[in-house]
Short mmCIF file of C-alpha atoms in Angstrom, two decimals:
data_model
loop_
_atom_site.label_atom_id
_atom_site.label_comp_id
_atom_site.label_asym_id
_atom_site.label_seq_id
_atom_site.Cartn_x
_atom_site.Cartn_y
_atom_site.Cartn_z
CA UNK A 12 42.69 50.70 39.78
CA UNK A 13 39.78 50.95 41.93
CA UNK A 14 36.98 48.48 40.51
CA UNK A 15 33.06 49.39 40.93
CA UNK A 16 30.93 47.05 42.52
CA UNK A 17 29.55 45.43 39.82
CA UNK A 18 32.61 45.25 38.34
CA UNK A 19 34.51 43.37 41.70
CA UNK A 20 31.32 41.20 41.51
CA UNK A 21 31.91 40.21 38.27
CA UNK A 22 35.67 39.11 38.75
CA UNK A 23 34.86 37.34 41.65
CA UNK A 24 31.94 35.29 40.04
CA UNK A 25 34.39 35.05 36.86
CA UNK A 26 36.34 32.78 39.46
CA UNK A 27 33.94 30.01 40.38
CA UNK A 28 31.44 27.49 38.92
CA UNK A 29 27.22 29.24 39.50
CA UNK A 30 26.78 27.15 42.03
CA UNK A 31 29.36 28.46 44.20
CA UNK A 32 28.04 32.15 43.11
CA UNK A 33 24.65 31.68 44.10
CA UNK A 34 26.24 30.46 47.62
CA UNK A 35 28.28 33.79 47.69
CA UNK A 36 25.27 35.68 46.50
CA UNK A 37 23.82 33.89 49.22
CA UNK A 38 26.63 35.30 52.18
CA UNK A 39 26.17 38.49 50.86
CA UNK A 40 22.50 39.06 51.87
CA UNK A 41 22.86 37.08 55.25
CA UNK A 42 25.38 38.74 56.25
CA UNK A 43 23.97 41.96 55.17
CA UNK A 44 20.97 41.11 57.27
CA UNK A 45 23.49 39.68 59.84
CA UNK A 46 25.00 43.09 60.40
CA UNK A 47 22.18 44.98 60.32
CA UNK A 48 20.87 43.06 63.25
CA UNK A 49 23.97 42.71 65.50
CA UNK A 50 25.23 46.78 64.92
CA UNK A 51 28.01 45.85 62.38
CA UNK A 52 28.58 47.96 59.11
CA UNK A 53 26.74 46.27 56.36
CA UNK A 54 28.88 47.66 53.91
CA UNK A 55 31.69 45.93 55.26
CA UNK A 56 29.91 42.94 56.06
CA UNK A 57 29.11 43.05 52.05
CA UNK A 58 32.76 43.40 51.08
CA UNK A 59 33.83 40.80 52.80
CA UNK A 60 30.64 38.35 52.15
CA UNK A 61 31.92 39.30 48.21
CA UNK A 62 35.02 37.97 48.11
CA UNK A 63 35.25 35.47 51.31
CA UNK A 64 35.44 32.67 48.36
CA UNK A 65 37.47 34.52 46.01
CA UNK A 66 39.94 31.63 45.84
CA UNK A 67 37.94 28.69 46.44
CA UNK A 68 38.47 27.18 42.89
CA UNK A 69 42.06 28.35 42.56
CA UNK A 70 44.03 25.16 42.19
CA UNK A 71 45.93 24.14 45.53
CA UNK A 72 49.13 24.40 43.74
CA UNK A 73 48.28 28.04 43.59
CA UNK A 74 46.58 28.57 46.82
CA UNK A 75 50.09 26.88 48.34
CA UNK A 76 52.56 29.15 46.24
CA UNK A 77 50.80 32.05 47.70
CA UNK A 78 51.21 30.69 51.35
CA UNK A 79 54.57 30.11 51.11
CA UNK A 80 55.25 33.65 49.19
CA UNK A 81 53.19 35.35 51.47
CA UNK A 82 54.97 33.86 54.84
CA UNK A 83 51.01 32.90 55.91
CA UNK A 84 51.33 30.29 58.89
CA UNK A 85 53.30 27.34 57.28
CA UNK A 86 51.06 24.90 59.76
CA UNK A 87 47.87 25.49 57.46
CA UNK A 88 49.70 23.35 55.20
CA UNK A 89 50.18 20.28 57.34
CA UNK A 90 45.91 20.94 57.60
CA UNK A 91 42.98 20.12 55.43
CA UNK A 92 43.42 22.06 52.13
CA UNK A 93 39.30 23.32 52.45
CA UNK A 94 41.28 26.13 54.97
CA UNK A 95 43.88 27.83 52.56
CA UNK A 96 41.41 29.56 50.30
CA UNK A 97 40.35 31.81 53.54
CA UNK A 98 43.84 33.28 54.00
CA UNK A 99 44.60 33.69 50.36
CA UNK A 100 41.47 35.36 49.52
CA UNK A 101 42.47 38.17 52.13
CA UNK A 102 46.01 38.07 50.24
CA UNK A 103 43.86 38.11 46.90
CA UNK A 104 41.70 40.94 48.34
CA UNK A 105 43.95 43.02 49.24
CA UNK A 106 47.01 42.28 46.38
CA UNK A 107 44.37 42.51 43.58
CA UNK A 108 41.62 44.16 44.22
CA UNK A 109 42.72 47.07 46.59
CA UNK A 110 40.95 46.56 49.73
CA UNK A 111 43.25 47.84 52.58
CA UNK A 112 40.67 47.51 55.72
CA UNK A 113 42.25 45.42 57.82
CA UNK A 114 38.77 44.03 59.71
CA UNK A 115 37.01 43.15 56.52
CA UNK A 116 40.49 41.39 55.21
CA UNK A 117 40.45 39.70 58.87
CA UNK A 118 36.77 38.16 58.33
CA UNK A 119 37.45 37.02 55.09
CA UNK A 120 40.73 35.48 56.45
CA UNK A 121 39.30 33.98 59.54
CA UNK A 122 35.64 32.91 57.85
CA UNK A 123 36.85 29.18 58.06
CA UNK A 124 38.97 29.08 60.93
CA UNK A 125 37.62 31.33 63.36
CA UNK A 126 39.94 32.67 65.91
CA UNK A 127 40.26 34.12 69.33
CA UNK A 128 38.84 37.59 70.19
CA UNK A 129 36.99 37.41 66.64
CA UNK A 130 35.48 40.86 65.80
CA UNK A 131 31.96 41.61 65.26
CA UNK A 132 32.25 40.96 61.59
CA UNK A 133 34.65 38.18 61.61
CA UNK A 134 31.51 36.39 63.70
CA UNK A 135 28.94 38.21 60.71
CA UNK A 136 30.96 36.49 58.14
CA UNK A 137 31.57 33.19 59.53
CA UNK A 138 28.03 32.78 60.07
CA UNK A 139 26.64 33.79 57.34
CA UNK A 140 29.04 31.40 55.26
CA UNK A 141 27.00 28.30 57.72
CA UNK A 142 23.53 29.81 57.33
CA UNK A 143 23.11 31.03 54.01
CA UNK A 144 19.75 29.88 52.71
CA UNK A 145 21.56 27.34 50.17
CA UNK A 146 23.00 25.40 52.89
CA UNK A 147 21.47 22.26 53.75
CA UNK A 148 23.20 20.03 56.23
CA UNK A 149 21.89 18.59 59.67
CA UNK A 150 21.87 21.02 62.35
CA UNK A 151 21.81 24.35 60.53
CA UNK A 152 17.64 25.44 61.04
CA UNK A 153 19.36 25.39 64.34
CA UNK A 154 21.88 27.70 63.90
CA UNK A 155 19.71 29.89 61.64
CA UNK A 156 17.22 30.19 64.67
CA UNK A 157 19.72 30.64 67.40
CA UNK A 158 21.11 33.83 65.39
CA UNK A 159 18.04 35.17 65.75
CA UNK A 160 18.96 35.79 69.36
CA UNK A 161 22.86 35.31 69.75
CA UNK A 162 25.61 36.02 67.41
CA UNK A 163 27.88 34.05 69.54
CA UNK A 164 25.27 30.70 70.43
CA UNK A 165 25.00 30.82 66.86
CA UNK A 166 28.59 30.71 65.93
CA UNK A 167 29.32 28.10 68.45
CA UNK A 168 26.71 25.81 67.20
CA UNK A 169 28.33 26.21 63.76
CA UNK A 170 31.80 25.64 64.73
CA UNK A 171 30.21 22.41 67.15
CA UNK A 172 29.07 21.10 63.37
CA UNK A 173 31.96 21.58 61.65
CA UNK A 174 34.16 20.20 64.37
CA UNK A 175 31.60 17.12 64.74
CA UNK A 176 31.87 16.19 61.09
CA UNK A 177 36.12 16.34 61.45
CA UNK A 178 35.58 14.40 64.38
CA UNK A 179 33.31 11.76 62.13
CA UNK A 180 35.78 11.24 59.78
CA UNK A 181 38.59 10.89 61.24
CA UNK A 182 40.02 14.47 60.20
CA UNK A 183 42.33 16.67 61.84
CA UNK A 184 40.82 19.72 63.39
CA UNK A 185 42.50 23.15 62.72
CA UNK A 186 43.83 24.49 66.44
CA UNK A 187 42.44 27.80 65.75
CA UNK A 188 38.79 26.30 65.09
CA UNK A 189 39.61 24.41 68.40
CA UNK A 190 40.56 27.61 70.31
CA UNK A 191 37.76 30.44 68.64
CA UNK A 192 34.96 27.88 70.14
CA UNK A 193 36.76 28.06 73.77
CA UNK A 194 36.75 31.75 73.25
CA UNK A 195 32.99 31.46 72.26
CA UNK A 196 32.36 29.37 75.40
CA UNK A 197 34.07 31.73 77.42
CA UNK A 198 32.72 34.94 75.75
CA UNK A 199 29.21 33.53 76.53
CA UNK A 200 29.15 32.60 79.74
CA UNK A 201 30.92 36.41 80.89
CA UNK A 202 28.04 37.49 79.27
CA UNK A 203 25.78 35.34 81.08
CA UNK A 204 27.61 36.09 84.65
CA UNK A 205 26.88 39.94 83.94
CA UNK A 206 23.34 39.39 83.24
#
């Protein structure tokens, strides 16, 4: 059964506290305004921005049944359990409510991680999770202005904050996070060389 809009909207709020929803609510329009800006389709971009956090509150018990069931990479469980609700809300996206495009199940399944070769929207959605106008952490005007001129600068100054505050306490850092900023890096400065 294919569900409206406003009908997807409301199962996904139905699934998290208000705070949470305003943050999503939040996604939604950056990314909208994300895509609109960097040539990606905003309706995709708003799909994914949706549900990105569709399983955020599920309990970890849950989020880990549907690793294992699913065959997802068995190392995100040896990781920080803040990373399993981006690969299970693809699962969730796709299992329950229909959505078969594989680059808007990608960004919601990379939107914590990152990864190499990260599409247009994978970059959309991952940045709009950091910038949203409800976030509020050290670093992030930063980000918000350097998106107004680079996806990728943007991006990389995200995943440099999020890799800083692992590195602060002590945490392990997901490889992938560790190998979409060297693609970043890399990504950047070819485009640098060619201009």
């Amino acid at each position: 059964m294919k569900l409206t809009r406003d009908e997807l909207m409301e199962a996904v709020r139905s699934q998290m506290p208000a705070s949470r929803w305003n943050h999503t609510a939040g996604v939604m329009a950056t990314a909208i305004q994300l895509a609109e800006q960097y040539g990606v389709d905003p309706v995709k971009a708003d799909l994914a921005a949706l549900l990105h956090d569709v399983a955020k509150y599920w309990p970890t018990s849950k989020m880990e049944q549907v690793i294992r069931e699913q065959q997802l990479p068995s190392d995100l469980l040896h990781h920080d359990k803040v990373l399993w609700h981006a690969p299970v809300g693809a699962v969730v996206a796709e299992r329950d409510y229909g959505v078969t495009d594989v680059e808007i199940l990608d960004a919601i399944r990379y939107h914590t991680s990152g990864r190499v070769q990260m599409t247009m929207l994978d970059k959309v959605i991952c940045l709009a999770d950091y910038m949203e106008p409800g976030r509020d952490f050290p670093g992030v005007d930063r980000i918000r202005e350097l998106s107004k001129q680079s996806l990728e600068k943007a991006l990389l100054a995200g995943l440099d904050s999020t890799i800083s505050f692992l590195l602060e306490k002590g945490a392990r850092i997901y490889p992938l996070t560790i190998d979409a900023r060297n693609a970043l890096i890399e990504e950047i400065q070819a485009g640098a060389a060619v201009n």
